Short mmCIF file of C-alpha atoms and ligand atoms in Angstrom, two decimals:
data_model
loop_
_atom_site.label_atom_id
_atom_site.label_comp_id
_atom_site.label_asym_id
_atom_site.label_seq_id
_atom_site.Cartn_x
_atom_site.Cartn_y
_atom_site.Cartn_z
CA UNK A 1 71.75 -21.74 33.87
CA UNK A 2 75.08 -19.88 34.01
CA UNK A 3 74.73 -18.56 30.89
CA UNK A 4 72.62 -16.54 31.83
CA UNK A 5 74.18 -14.90 34.94
CA UNK A 6 76.91 -12.21 33.72
CA UNK A 7 79.63 -12.26 35.37
CA UNK A 8 80.36 -9.03 36.91
CA UNK A 9 77.55 -6.47 37.87
CA UNK A 10 76.99 -3.06 38.90
CA UNK A 11 74.42 -3.86 41.05
CA UNK A 12 72.95 -7.10 42.53
CA UNK A 13 69.15 -7.19 43.50
CA UNK A 14 68.11 -10.42 45.60
CA UNK A 15 65.08 -11.37 45.73
CA UNK A 16 62.17 -9.84 43.03
CA UNK A 17 59.03 -8.84 45.02
CA UNK A 18 57.26 -5.68 44.96
CA UNK A 19 60.29 -4.28 46.11
CA UNK A 20 62.95 -5.33 43.79
CA UNK A 21 61.16 -4.92 40.44
CA UNK A 22 61.23 -1.47 41.66
CA UNK A 23 64.29 -0.65 42.84
CA UNK A 24 65.00 -2.45 39.83
CA UNK A 25 62.99 0.14 37.14
CA UNK A 26 63.97 2.85 38.64
CA UNK A 27 67.78 2.42 38.70
CA UNK A 28 68.02 1.15 35.00
CA UNK A 29 65.72 4.65 34.68
CA UNK A 30 67.82 6.15 35.77
CA UNK A 31 71.10 4.38 33.66
CA UNK A 32 72.58 2.18 35.98
CA UNK A 33 71.98 -1.52 34.74
CA UNK A 34 70.63 -3.38 37.73
CA UNK A 35 71.20 -7.52 37.43
CA UNK A 36 68.55 -9.05 39.77
CA UNK A 37 67.84 -12.68 40.53
CA UNK A 38 65.03 -14.37 42.12
CA UNK A 39 64.79 -17.70 43.38
CA UNK A 40 61.14 -17.84 42.47
CA UNK A 41 59.26 -16.60 40.02
CA UNK A 42 58.72 -12.42 40.47
CA UNK A 43 55.96 -11.25 42.42
CA UNK A 44 54.55 -14.87 43.90
CA UNK A 45 56.94 -14.17 46.96
CA UNK A 46 54.73 -11.81 49.98
CA UNK A 47 53.62 -10.23 47.24
CA UNK A 48 51.54 -13.02 45.24
CA UNK A 49 49.16 -13.61 49.34
CA UNK A 50 49.09 -9.46 49.40
CA UNK A 51 45.38 -6.78 49.46
CA UNK A 52 46.71 -4.76 47.14
CA UNK A 53 45.86 -1.81 50.38
CA UNK A 54 47.85 1.12 49.57
CA UNK A 55 47.01 3.54 52.24
CA UNK A 56 48.12 7.60 52.93
CA UNK A 57 46.94 6.86 56.67
CA UNK A 58 49.75 6.20 59.34
CA UNK A 59 50.92 7.82 62.42
CA UNK A 60 54.54 8.43 61.11
CA UNK A 61 54.91 11.74 58.73
CA UNK A 62 57.17 9.48 56.63
CA UNK A 63 55.38 7.28 56.01
CA UNK A 64 52.48 9.06 55.08
CA UNK A 65 54.50 11.42 52.88
CA UNK A 66 56.00 7.89 50.83
CA UNK A 67 52.28 7.08 50.56
CA UNK A 68 51.70 9.74 49.57
CA UNK A 69 53.99 9.73 46.88
CA UNK A 70 53.28 5.65 46.49
CA UNK A 71 49.67 6.92 45.16
CA UNK A 72 51.33 9.49 43.14
CA UNK A 73 53.87 7.34 40.87
CA UNK A 74 50.02 4.49 40.41
CA UNK A 75 48.68 7.34 39.57
CA UNK A 76 50.94 7.69 36.79
CA UNK A 77 51.73 3.98 36.55
CA UNK A 78 50.48 3.78 32.96
CA UNK A 79 52.62 6.40 30.98
CA UNK A 80 55.66 5.13 33.77
CA UNK A 81 55.46 1.48 32.67
CA UNK A 82 53.79 1.66 29.52
CA UNK A 83 50.74 -1.02 31.64
CA UNK A 84 47.79 -0.92 33.94
CA UNK A 85 48.23 -0.04 37.93
CA UNK A 86 44.97 -1.40 38.28
CA UNK A 87 44.58 0.85 40.85
CA UNK A 88 41.19 1.91 42.41
CA UNK A 89 40.62 4.29 44.49
CA UNK A 90 38.00 3.00 47.39
CA UNK A 91 39.20 4.95 50.24
CA UNK A 92 40.29 3.66 53.62
CA UNK A 93 37.61 4.37 56.55
CA UNK A 94 39.80 3.53 59.85
CA UNK A 95 37.58 2.71 62.45
CA UNK A 96 37.77 3.70 66.45
CA UNK A 97 35.39 1.86 68.94
CA UNK A 98 37.65 2.14 72.30
CA UNK A 99 38.93 4.84 73.41
CA UNK A 100 42.73 4.53 73.15
CA UNK A 101 41.93 3.82 69.14
CA UNK A 102 40.24 6.69 69.08
CA UNK A 103 42.87 8.36 70.25
CA UNK A 104 45.36 7.52 68.21
CA UNK A 105 43.27 7.88 65.36
CA UNK A 106 43.32 11.41 66.09
CA UNK A 107 46.95 11.38 66.47
CA UNK A 108 47.16 10.01 63.00
CA UNK A 109 44.77 12.69 61.80
CA UNK A 110 46.63 15.57 62.86
CA UNK A 111 50.67 13.55 61.84
CA UNK A 112 48.49 13.11 58.32
CA UNK A 113 47.34 16.70 57.79
CA UNK A 114 50.67 18.80 59.14
CA UNK A 115 52.06 16.59 56.03
CA UNK A 116 49.54 17.49 53.01
CA UNK A 117 47.68 14.53 53.04
CA UNK A 118 44.80 16.69 52.31
CA UNK A 119 42.24 15.29 51.66
CA UNK A 120 41.77 12.71 55.01
CA UNK A 121 38.88 13.34 57.19
CA UNK A 122 37.56 13.33 59.95
CA UNK A 123 34.11 11.32 60.16
CA UNK A 124 31.42 11.30 62.60
CA UNK A 125 29.82 8.45 63.14
CA UNK A 126 26.63 8.95 61.30
CA UNK A 127 28.88 9.45 58.40
CA UNK A 128 31.38 6.71 58.68
CA UNK A 129 27.60 4.59 58.54
CA UNK A 130 26.57 7.14 55.67
CA UNK A 131 30.02 5.14 54.37
CA UNK A 132 29.00 1.27 55.48
CA UNK A 133 25.23 1.35 56.38
CA UNK A 134 25.87 -2.36 56.73
CA UNK A 135 28.44 -2.30 59.43
CA UNK A 136 27.30 -2.12 63.11
CA UNK A 137 28.01 1.73 64.49
CA UNK A 138 26.48 1.68 67.94
CA UNK A 139 30.44 0.88 69.59
CA UNK A 140 32.07 3.56 67.97
CA UNK A 141 33.46 6.52 68.65
CA UNK A 142 35.20 7.89 65.75
CA UNK A 143 36.21 7.44 62.22
CA UNK A 144 38.29 8.53 59.35
CA UNK A 145 38.50 9.22 56.09
CA UNK A 146 40.66 8.86 53.14
CA UNK A 147 39.04 9.31 49.92
CA UNK A 148 42.39 8.87 47.27
CA UNK A 149 43.48 5.88 49.66
CA UNK A 150 42.98 2.33 47.18
CA UNK A 151 43.47 -0.98 46.00
CA UNK A 152 46.16 -1.91 43.31
CA UNK A 153 47.28 -5.17 41.54
CA UNK A 154 50.08 -6.76 42.82
CA UNK A 155 50.43 -8.78 39.32
CA UNK A 156 50.11 -5.70 37.44
CA UNK A 157 53.15 -3.75 39.92
CA UNK A 158 54.84 -6.28 39.86
CA UNK A 159 54.94 -7.03 35.86
CA UNK A 160 54.55 -3.37 34.30
CA UNK A 161 58.28 -3.12 37.21
CA UNK A 162 59.80 -5.79 35.67
CA UNK A 163 59.03 -5.46 32.21
CA UNK A 164 59.75 -1.25 32.37
CA UNK A 165 62.97 -2.47 33.94
CA UNK A 166 64.45 -4.32 31.51
CA UNK A 167 64.11 -1.84 28.79
CA UNK A 168 65.99 0.67 31.01
CA UNK A 169 68.17 -1.95 29.98
CA UNK A 170 68.40 -3.75 33.56
CA UNK A 171 69.18 -7.98 34.01
CA UNK A 172 66.26 -10.39 35.31
CA UNK A 173 66.62 -14.40 36.54
CA UNK A 174 64.23 -15.83 37.27
CA UNK A 175 64.40 -19.18 38.82
CA UNK A 176 68.25 -18.67 41.03
CA UNK A 177 69.12 -18.11 43.79
CA UNK A 178 71.69 -16.05 45.62
CA UNK A 179 73.82 -18.46 48.47
CA UNK A 180 76.33 -16.72 48.79
CA UNK A 181 77.31 -12.97 50.04
CA UNK A 182 81.32 -12.64 49.11
CA UNK A 183 83.07 -10.13 50.94
CA UNK A 184 86.52 -8.41 51.44
CA UNK A 185 87.05 -7.17 54.48
CA UNK A 186 84.40 -4.62 54.86
CA UNK A 187 83.25 -4.70 52.13
CA UNK A 188 80.79 -6.37 49.27
CA UNK A 189 82.59 -7.90 46.67
CA UNK A 190 80.17 -9.53 44.83
CA UNK A 191 77.34 -12.78 45.02
CA UNK A 192 77.35 -16.43 44.24
CA UNK A 193 74.04 -17.42 42.12
CA UNK A 194 73.82 -21.05 40.47
CA UNK A 195 77.17 -22.17 40.72
CA UNK A 196 78.01 -18.63 38.94
CA UNK A 197 80.08 -15.50 40.75
CA UNK A 198 79.26 -12.24 40.46
CA UNK A 199 81.37 -9.77 40.65
CA UNK A 200 79.67 -6.58 41.73
CA UNK A 201 80.69 -3.35 44.60
CA UNK A 202 76.45 -3.43 45.72
CA UNK A 203 74.11 -5.75 47.08
CA UNK A 204 70.47 -4.78 47.66
CA UNK A 205 68.79 -6.86 49.81
CA UNK A 206 65.33 -6.81 48.69
CA UNK A 207 63.89 -10.31 50.44
CA UNK A 208 60.95 -9.89 52.33
CA UNK A 209 60.33 -12.35 55.13
CA UNK A 210 64.09 -13.82 53.65
CA UNK A 211 65.89 -10.59 54.35
CA UNK A 212 67.10 -11.92 58.20
CA UNK A 213 68.65 -14.87 56.12
CA UNK A 214 70.19 -13.27 53.18
CA UNK A 215 72.00 -10.61 55.96
CA UNK A 216 73.46 -14.13 57.29
CA UNK A 217 75.34 -15.11 54.35
CA UNK A 218 76.90 -11.32 54.32
CA UNK A 219 77.35 -12.22 58.30
CA UNK A 220 74.84 -9.00 58.52
CA UNK A 221 72.43 -8.92 61.14
CA UNK A 222 68.89 -7.56 59.97
CA UNK A 223 65.96 -7.48 61.47
CA UNK A 224 63.54 -8.69 59.89
CA UNK A 225 61.45 -11.19 61.47
CA UNK A 226 58.39 -13.74 59.29
CA UNK A 227 54.08 -12.79 60.88
CA UNK A 228 51.91 -15.66 58.93
CA UNK A 229 49.39 -13.26 57.91
CA UNK A 230 45.71 -14.66 56.57
CA UNK A 231 43.52 -13.23 53.73
CA UNK A 232 40.03 -15.37 53.92
CA UNK A 233 37.65 -14.52 51.06
CA UNK A 234 33.71 -15.31 51.00
CA UNK A 235 31.13 -15.82 47.98
CA UNK A 236 28.70 -13.77 46.01
CA UNK A 237 26.85 -11.64 49.23
CA UNK A 238 25.05 -8.37 48.99
CA UNK A 239 24.92 -5.26 50.77
CA UNK A 240 22.98 -1.70 50.07
CA UNK A 241 26.54 -0.23 49.38
CA UNK A 242 29.65 -1.19 48.30
CA UNK A 243 32.57 -0.50 51.28
CA UNK A 244 35.81 1.93 51.48
CA UNK A 245 38.52 -0.40 52.62
CA UNK A 246 37.23 -0.73 55.98
CA UNK A 247 39.53 -0.88 58.75
CA UNK A 248 38.69 -1.97 62.94
CA UNK A 249 40.79 -0.15 64.36
CA UNK A 250 41.23 -1.18 67.49
CA UNK A 251 41.09 -5.24 66.46
CA UNK A 252 42.99 -5.26 63.48
CA UNK A 253 40.46 -6.59 60.78
CA UNK A 254 39.87 -5.00 57.84
CA UNK A 255 37.41 -5.95 55.00
CA UNK A 256 37.21 -4.48 51.43
CA UNK A 257 34.81 -5.46 48.55
CA UNK A 258 36.97 -8.60 45.73
CA UNK A 259 35.20 -8.93 43.24
CA UNK A 260 31.03 -10.40 44.33
CA UNK A 261 32.05 -11.09 47.23
CA UNK A 262 34.18 -9.64 50.21
CA UNK A 263 37.95 -9.77 51.22
CA UNK A 264 38.47 -10.33 55.28
CA UNK A 265 41.75 -10.17 56.94
CA UNK A 266 43.30 -9.29 60.31
CA UNK A 267 46.73 -10.47 62.33
CA UNK A 268 46.35 -13.10 64.63
CA UNK A 269 47.75 -12.15 68.68
CA UNK A 270 48.93 -16.02 68.70
CA UNK A 271 51.05 -16.21 65.66
CA UNK A 272 54.57 -16.57 66.76
CA UNK A 273 57.40 -15.69 64.32
CA UNK A 274 57.11 -18.03 61.42
CA UNK A 275 57.64 -19.51 58.03
CA UNK A 276 54.96 -21.24 57.78
CA UNK A 277 52.09 -20.56 55.29
CA UNK A 278 49.80 -23.28 55.51
CA UNK A 279 46.21 -22.28 56.66
CA UNK A 280 45.04 -22.58 59.97
CA UNK A 281 41.52 -22.39 59.57
CA UNK A 282 41.02 -20.95 63.40
CA UNK A 283 42.67 -18.08 62.53
CA UNK A 284 39.15 -17.93 60.56
CA UNK A 285 36.64 -18.58 63.15
CA UNK A 286 38.85 -15.50 64.54
CA UNK A 287 38.72 -13.35 62.35
CA UNK A 288 34.73 -14.51 61.40
CA UNK A 289 34.15 -13.65 65.56
CA UNK A 290 35.39 -9.95 64.73
CA UNK A 291 33.96 -9.69 60.95
CA UNK A 292 30.02 -10.73 62.11
CA UNK A 293 31.01 -8.16 64.75
CA UNK A 294 32.07 -5.95 62.31
CA UNK A 295 28.90 -6.13 59.66
CA UNK A 296 25.97 -8.77 60.96
CA UNK A 297 25.22 -10.03 57.42
CA UNK A 298 28.49 -12.25 57.23
CA UNK A 299 26.68 -14.72 59.97
CA UNK A 300 25.27 -15.93 56.57
CA UNK A 301 28.55 -15.43 54.09
CA UNK A 302 30.35 -18.74 52.58
CA UNK A 303 33.94 -19.30 53.26
CA UNK A 304 34.85 -19.18 49.33
CA UNK A 305 38.52 -19.18 49.62
CA UNK A 306 41.87 -18.79 52.14
CA UNK A 307 45.11 -17.89 52.41
CA UNK A 308 48.41 -17.38 54.02
CA UNK A 309 51.74 -15.80 53.41
CA UNK A 310 54.08 -13.46 54.76
CA UNK A 311 54.49 -10.32 56.31
CA UNK A 312 58.40 -8.81 57.01
CA UNK A 313 57.82 -7.33 60.88
CA UNK A 314 60.82 -5.21 61.83
CA UNK A 315 61.54 -4.32 66.04
CA UNK A 316 60.19 -0.48 65.30
CA UNK A 317 57.12 -1.74 62.54
CA UNK A 318 59.39 0.68 60.16
CA UNK A 319 60.89 -0.03 56.88
CA UNK A 320 64.57 -0.53 57.10
CA UNK A 321 66.54 1.23 53.75
CA UNK A 322 69.73 2.13 53.32
CA UNK A 323 73.64 1.36 53.52
CA UNK A 324 73.78 -1.24 56.24
CA UNK A 325 76.53 0.06 58.95
CA UNK A 326 78.72 -3.19 58.63
CA UNK A 327 78.66 -4.12 55.17
CA UNK A 328 80.15 -0.82 52.56
CA UNK A 329 78.15 -2.06 49.57
CA UNK A 330 75.80 -4.43 50.76
CA UNK A 331 71.64 -2.28 51.51
CA UNK A 332 69.51 -2.84 52.90
CA UNK A 333 65.70 -2.64 51.71
CA UNK A 334 63.44 -4.91 53.65
CA UNK A 335 61.45 -4.95 56.94
CA UNK A 336 58.70 -2.89 55.65
CA UNK A 337 55.37 -5.03 58.13
CA UNK A 338 52.78 -5.51 56.04
CA UNK A 339 52.85 -2.04 53.75
CA UNK A 340 55.65 -3.28 51.34
CA UNK A 341 53.14 -3.09 48.56
CA UNK A 342 52.25 -0.07 48.96
CA UNK A 343 55.52 1.48 49.53
CA UNK A 344 57.52 -0.19 47.07
CA UNK A 345 56.42 2.12 44.06
CA UNK A 346 58.15 5.41 46.21
CA UNK A 347 61.07 3.60 47.87
CA UNK A 348 61.87 2.20 44.82
CA UNK A 349 62.40 5.97 43.69
CA UNK A 350 63.91 7.67 46.84
CA UNK A 351 66.20 4.94 47.62
CA UNK A 352 67.22 4.27 43.71
CA UNK A 353 68.19 8.70 44.21
CA UNK A 354 70.34 8.13 47.41
CA UNK A 355 71.87 5.02 46.21
CA UNK A 356 73.75 6.82 43.20
CA UNK A 357 74.16 10.14 45.17
CA UNK A 358 71.28 12.31 44.17
CA UNK A 359 68.89 14.50 46.69
CA UNK A 360 65.72 12.63 47.29
CA UNK A 361 62.52 13.59 47.02
CA UNK A 362 61.58 12.68 50.76
CA UNK A 363 64.36 11.89 53.43
CA UNK A 364 64.05 8.31 53.72
CA UNK A 365 67.24 8.46 57.41
CA UNK A 366 63.98 7.45 59.64
CA UNK A 367 64.28 4.13 57.86
CA UNK A 368 68.17 3.62 57.71
CA UNK A 369 69.80 0.78 59.34
CA UNK A 370 71.95 1.68 62.07
CA UNK A 371 68.42 3.40 64.04
CA UNK A 372 68.80 0.44 66.57
CA UNK A 373 70.71 0.10 69.13
CA UNK A 374 71.34 4.31 68.64
CA UNK A 375 67.78 4.62 71.46
CA UNK A 376 64.12 5.10 70.67
CA UNK A 377 63.04 4.55 67.07
CA UNK A 378 60.24 5.71 66.33
CA UNK A 379 57.51 2.76 65.98
CA UNK A 380 54.81 3.02 63.49
CA UNK A 381 51.43 2.44 65.19
CA UNK A 382 48.84 2.09 61.94
CA UNK A 383 49.92 -1.02 61.61
CA UNK A 384 47.51 -3.89 60.32
C1 FAD B 1 48.67 -11.69 54.25
C2 FAD B 1 48.38 -10.65 54.12
C3 FAD B 1 48.53 -9.43 53.29
C4 FAD B 1 49.06 -8.39 52.87
N1 FAD B 1 48.46 -7.25 52.59
C5 FAD B 1 49.07 -6.11 52.63
C6 FAD B 1 47.90 -5.07 51.84
O1 FAD B 1 47.06 -4.78 51.23
N2 FAD B 1 49.03 -3.39 51.55
C7 FAD B 1 50.41 -3.67 51.72
O2 FAD B 1 51.30 -2.61 51.57
N3 FAD B 1 51.10 -4.61 52.00
C8 FAD B 1 50.38 -6.35 52.19
N4 FAD B 1 51.45 -6.75 52.81
C9 FAD B 1 52.58 -6.69 52.03
C10 FAD B 1 53.32 -6.96 51.38
O3 FAD B 1 52.92 -8.28 50.82
C11 FAD B 1 54.67 -7.22 51.56
O4 FAD B 1 54.97 -6.44 52.38
C12 FAD B 1 55.39 -6.98 50.63
O5 FAD B 1 54.46 -7.98 49.33
C13 FAD B 1 56.69 -6.35 49.88
O6 FAD B 1 58.15 -7.23 49.36
P1 FAD B 1 58.79 -7.37 48.99
O7 FAD B 1 59.36 -7.68 47.35
O8 FAD B 1 60.10 -7.47 50.29
O9 FAD B 1 59.44 -9.08 49.52
P2 FAD B 1 58.34 -10.57 48.37
O10 FAD B 1 57.49 -10.45 47.88
O11 FAD B 1 58.00 -11.23 49.22
O12 FAD B 1 59.75 -10.51 47.77
C14 FAD B 1 60.90 -11.47 47.74
C15 FAD B 1 61.63 -11.99 47.15
O13 FAD B 1 62.97 -12.20 47.50
C16 FAD B 1 62.90 -13.89 47.09
N5 FAD B 1 63.94 -14.13 47.86
C17 FAD B 1 64.38 -14.83 48.71
N6 FAD B 1 65.22 -15.16 49.26
C18 FAD B 1 67.00 -15.42 47.82
C19 FAD B 1 67.30 -15.15 47.75
N7 FAD B 1 68.97 -16.23 48.86
N8 FAD B 1 67.75 -15.52 46.24
C20 FAD B 1 67.21 -14.91 45.49
N9 FAD B 1 65.83 -14.35 45.95
C21 FAD B 1 65.45 -15.13 47.16
C22 FAD B 1 61.83 -14.92 47.33
O14 FAD B 1 61.80 -15.46 46.33
C23 FAD B 1 60.87 -13.26 47.03
O15 FAD B 1 59.98 -13.57 45.27
C24 FAD B 1 50.15 -8.23 53.61
C25 FAD B 1 50.80 -9.11 53.20
C26 FAD B 1 51.01 -10.49 53.80
C27 FAD B 1 51.22 -12.15 53.72
#
C-alpha cells in the first residue's frame, strides 16, 4: 500500500467524491500535481447516492451563478475530459402550493433573473400543468421553470474528472484513509495515511459528510453535519407526458423520470443528524403520502428499490469553501448541503483559481469559512 503513496505532495485532497475529483482535475489542469486520497472507491460516498439533479434555481445570487457555471462546464464536459457527463436538460419545475412558498419562489425568481439566469420562467398554474398534465394542480398558486436545468450522471462526472486529472498529472489513491493531519503550530505540515507520512503545505478537506471528522484531525471546527436522505424508484410507470424534474417547494418532495419509472425523494423533518444510511421504510410511507397527493396515479405504483445517503449540511445551507482561518494551509471544500453534485464542476474551477492566486470567475467570498460567528450569514432557502 505505502509504495503507491509519495512522501511529499504539492497538495493533498482528502476525499474522492465528485468534489475532490473536480478539484483534482482543475488544479492539475492548471499545472499543480495534487495527490487525492480516497479511503473507499472514488465516488462511492454521497455522490453515488445522489439524484443527479443539476439546477440554477436558488435563492442566493452566488448559488445561481455557481449553478450557471456548472451547467456550462457540464455542457462542454466531453470536450474537456473526453467523456460524457450524461447531461439531460429536462428542466426543473418548482411548484408553490402555499402563499409562503409562492412568495419565496417570487423572491428566488427575482434573484435568479438579476443574476443573469435569462431562461427561468414564471408560470401560471395552467402552464405548469401543460408541462406535467398528470399532476394535481388545484392547490397550486405559482410555479417557475428553467428548461436548461436537468440531470447528469454522477458516475460519469466522477470518472471523467478523475481520468482527466490523472492525464494532467494528479496522483489518485483509493482504498487508503487519511488518519491524521500534521501541524506545526498554526500551519499544516502534512498528513498521515496508510501508515505513511506525506509532507505537504496544503490539505483540502473534500470529505463530504465526514468533513467534520477530517476537521477534528486538524483540530479545526468544521460545522458540517450528516443527515440521512432517501430516494425510492418505482417500477414501470405510464404518464401522459414525461415530466421535468418537479419540486413541490412547500414539502420538499421531488420526482423525475428514471428509466421507465419515477425517482422520488423528500427530506424527512424527523431525521436527526447521524451517519446512518439504512433505509427507513417509514420514510417511504411519509414520502408516498405526499407524492400520491401530487400525482394521484402513484397510489397504484409499485416501488422497485430505495436507498439512503447523507446530505452534508452547513449551518446556513451554503457551501464552505476557502482556507481555514484557524490553520494556514488547511482548506475547506465541503458543506454543500445536498447540492454538491451540481456545484462540484464550478467550485472545483473557482477554488483552484483562488488557491493558485488567480481571480475566480465568480467571487466565492459568501462561502468563506470564517463567516460563522460574524453576525448574520445569508442562508440558502431553495433547499430540497
Ligand atoms: C439521497 C440524496 C440525493 C441527492 N441528490 C442530489 C442532487 O440531485 N443534486 C446534487 O447536486 N446533490 C445531491 N445530493 C448531494 C450530493 O450527493 C452531495 O452534495 C455530493 O455528492 C457531495 O460530494 P462530495 O465529494 O463532497 O462528498 P462524497 O461523495 O461523500 O465524497 C467524500 C469522500 O470522502 C471520503 N473520505 C471521508 N473521510 C476520509 C478520510 N479520512 N480519508 C480519505 N477519504 C475520506 C469518503 O469515502 C467519500 O468518498 C444528494 C444526496 C443524497 C444523499
